[in-house]
mmCIF file of C-alpha atoms in Angstrom:
data_model
loop_
_atom_site.group_PDB
_atom_site.id
_atom_site.type_symbol
_atom_site.label_atom_id
_atom_site.label_comp_id
_atom_site.label_asym_id
_atom_site.label_seq_id
_atom_site.Cartn_x
_atom_site.Cartn_y
_atom_site.Cartn_z
ATOM 1 C CA THR I 1 131.736 102.426 163.140
ATOM 2 C CA THR I 2 129.050 104.396 161.362
ATOM 3 C CA GLY I 3 126.704 101.490 160.727
ATOM 4 C CA ARG I 4 126.735 102.176 156.986
ATOM 5 C CA PRO I 5 127.160 99.176 154.686
ATOM 6 C CA ARG I 6 130.742 98.629 153.541
ATOM 7 C CA ARG I 7 130.862 99.035 149.765
ATOM 8 C CA CYS I 8 133.387 99.430 146.991
ATOM 9 C CA GLY I 9 133.519 99.637 143.215
ATOM 10 C CA TRP I 10 135.392 97.553 140.674
ATOM 11 C CA LEU I 11 139.159 97.860 140.758
ATOM 12 C CA ASP I 12 140.481 100.452 138.275
ATOM 13 C CA ILE I 13 143.811 99.171 136.901
ATOM 14 C CA PRO I 14 144.447 102.134 134.534
ATOM 15 C CA LEU I 15 144.158 104.516 137.503
ATOM 16 C CA LEU I 16 146.492 102.358 139.586
ATOM 17 C CA ARG I 17 149.004 102.197 136.710
ATOM 18 C CA TYR I 18 148.993 105.984 136.575
ATOM 19 C CA THR I 19 149.365 106.435 140.337
ATOM 20 C CA ASN I 20 152.155 103.854 140.316
ATOM 21 C CA THR I 21 153.940 105.885 137.630
ATOM 22 C CA VAL I 22 153.644 108.977 139.801
ATOM 23 C CA ASN I 23 154.455 107.344 143.148
ATOM 24 C CA GLY I 24 156.600 104.295 142.341
ATOM 25 C CA TYR I 25 154.886 101.709 144.542
ATOM 26 C CA THR I 26 156.988 98.919 145.983
ATOM 27 C CA ALA I 27 153.915 97.076 147.287
ATOM 28 C CA LEU I 28 150.151 97.476 147.572
ATOM 29 C CA ALA I 29 147.567 97.035 150.310
ATOM 30 C CA LEU I 30 144.319 95.560 149.014
ATOM 31 C CA THR I 31 141.540 96.455 151.443
ATOM 32 C CA LYS I 32 137.872 95.452 151.745
ATOM 33 C CA THR I 33 138.468 92.158 149.960
ATOM 34 C CA ASP I 34 135.842 90.566 152.218
ATOM 35 C CA ILE I 35 133.138 92.757 150.656
ATOM 36 C CA LEU I 36 133.517 90.637 147.521
ATOM 37 C CA ASP I 37 132.745 87.377 149.398
ATOM 38 C CA LYS I 38 129.147 87.058 148.235
ATOM 39 C CA LEU I 39 129.616 87.930 144.571
ATOM 40 C CA ASP I 40 129.324 85.345 141.798
ATOM 41 C CA GLU I 41 131.684 87.348 139.596
ATOM 42 C CA ILE I 42 134.205 90.110 140.177
ATOM 43 C CA LYS I 43 135.170 92.606 137.506
ATOM 44 C CA ILE I 44 138.476 94.378 137.119
ATOM 45 C CA GLY I 45 138.724 97.445 134.886
ATOM 46 C CA VAL I 46 141.789 96.786 132.734
ATOM 47 C CA TYR I 47 141.704 99.432 129.981
ATOM 48 C CA TYR I 48 140.109 102.739 129.147
ATOM 49 C CA VAL I 49 138.607 102.765 125.655
ATOM 50 C CA LYS I 50 137.718 105.823 123.600
ATOM 51 C CA ASP I 51 136.350 105.777 120.061
ATOM 52 C CA GLY I 52 136.900 102.017 119.955
ATOM 53 C CA LYS I 53 140.617 102.241 120.797
ATOM 54 C CA ARG I 54 142.393 101.351 124.010
ATOM 55 C CA LEU I 55 144.104 104.338 125.564
ATOM 56 C CA ASP I 56 147.802 103.860 126.315
ATOM 57 C CA TYR I 57 147.829 106.916 128.592
ATOM 58 C CA TYR I 58 145.846 108.214 131.530
ATOM 59 C CA PRO I 59 143.524 111.093 130.563
ATOM 60 C CA SER I 60 144.911 114.315 132.003
ATOM 61 C CA SER I 61 141.710 116.305 132.268
ATOM 62 C CA GLU I 62 138.022 115.850 132.892
ATOM 63 C CA LYS I 63 137.395 116.784 129.265
ATOM 64 C CA GLN I 64 139.599 113.931 128.040
ATOM 65 C CA PHE I 65 137.406 111.480 129.976
ATOM 66 C CA ILE I 66 134.351 112.392 127.875
ATOM 67 C CA GLY I 67 133.375 109.308 125.890
ATOM 68 C CA VAL I 68 135.771 106.998 127.739
ATOM 69 C CA GLU I 69 134.468 103.546 128.552
ATOM 70 C CA VAL I 70 136.086 100.857 130.681
ATOM 71 C CA GLU I 71 137.029 97.421 129.398
ATOM 72 C CA TYR I 72 136.644 94.781 132.113
ATOM 73 C CA ILE I 73 137.780 91.265 132.709
ATOM 74 C CA THR I 74 135.527 89.061 134.810
ATOM 75 C CA MET I 75 136.834 86.638 137.389
ATOM 76 C CA PRO I 76 134.850 84.065 139.361
ATOM 77 C CA GLY I 77 133.922 85.014 142.912
ATOM 78 C CA TRP I 78 134.720 82.805 145.873
ATOM 79 C CA LYS I 79 131.309 82.800 147.612
ATOM 80 C CA THR I 80 133.011 82.022 150.935
ATOM 81 C CA PRO I 81 133.502 84.270 153.993
ATOM 82 C CA ILE I 82 137.172 85.218 154.416
ATOM 83 C CA PRO I 83 137.308 87.311 157.643
ATOM 84 C CA ALA I 84 138.839 84.403 159.615
ATOM 85 C CA CYS I 85 141.696 83.924 157.112
ATOM 86 C CA ARG I 86 145.096 84.978 158.442
ATOM 87 C CA ASN I 87 147.397 83.481 155.797
ATOM 88 C CA PHE I 88 147.285 83.798 152.035
ATOM 89 C CA ALA I 89 146.989 80.015 151.703
ATOM 90 C CA ASP I 90 143.822 80.151 153.867
ATOM 91 C CA LEU I 91 142.008 82.232 151.235
ATOM 92 C CA PRO I 92 139.762 80.416 148.759
ATOM 93 C CA GLN I 93 141.587 79.700 145.489
ATOM 94 C CA ASN I 94 139.501 82.249 143.546
ATOM 95 C CA ALA I 95 140.406 84.956 146.086
ATOM 96 C CA GLN I 96 144.078 84.048 145.719
ATOM 97 C CA ASN I 97 143.687 84.189 141.929
ATOM 98 C CA TYR I 98 142.150 87.671 142.225
ATOM 99 C CA VAL I 99 145.146 88.960 144.190
ATOM 100 C CA LEU I 100 147.607 87.303 141.795
ATOM 101 C CA LYS I 101 145.786 88.807 138.773
ATOM 102 C CA ILE I 102 146.133 92.284 140.282
ATOM 103 C CA GLU I 103 149.865 91.695 140.701
ATOM 104 C CA GLU I 104 150.115 90.465 137.115
ATOM 105 C CA LEU I 105 148.240 93.471 135.704
ATOM 106 C CA LEU I 106 150.213 96.051 137.698
ATOM 107 C CA GLY I 107 153.616 94.434 138.068
ATOM 108 C CA VAL I 108 153.532 95.392 141.755
ATOM 109 C CA PRO I 109 153.206 92.883 144.612
ATOM 110 C CA VAL I 110 150.152 92.921 146.868
ATOM 111 C CA ARG I 111 151.794 92.713 150.290
ATOM 112 C CA TRP I 112 148.696 93.218 152.466
ATOM 113 C CA VAL I 113 145.221 91.764 151.926
ATOM 114 C CA GLY I 114 142.412 93.106 154.111
ATOM 115 C CA VAL I 115 139.887 90.396 154.944
ATOM 116 C CA GLY I 116 137.592 92.135 157.438
ATOM 117 C CA GLN I 117 136.777 95.173 159.529
ATOM 118 C CA SER I 118 138.928 94.500 162.580
ATOM 119 C CA ARG I 119 142.501 95.698 162.941
ATOM 120 C CA ASP I 120 143.832 92.144 162.913
ATOM 121 C CA SER I 121 141.954 91.279 159.695
ATOM 122 C CA MET I 122 144.979 91.799 157.492
ATOM 123 C CA ILE I 123 147.040 89.134 155.777
ATOM 124 C CA MET I 124 150.684 90.098 155.337
ATOM 125 C CA ARG I 125 152.449 88.366 152.469
ATOM 126 C CA ASN I 126 156.215 88.075 152.093
ATOM 127 C CA VAL I 127 156.411 89.154 148.475
#
């Protein structure tokens, strides 16, 4: 590894909706979930908003993104280390709720949940 801290940004549901439209996902892999372990709250970007209105399309150019803001929902964090979890039921309830909310927002199952850096730190769900 590089020794750099593992980081990520808030999940961008409008972007994932667009890429799902293009690619037709049958399932998703959610990686770096363990990075969220220490957070009190976790945000999910659920809509793009421009001029006070939710966009029902994905902006097609950099110019169309000018003035766009993101509307977020906030979920409670789980404040518990998850790298030892190997089954979905082993995850703290708030982590399970986070995964289920992503499925609800996208309409696509999350089949794999990454819970750490090692190769075996992946929960496979039968969804």
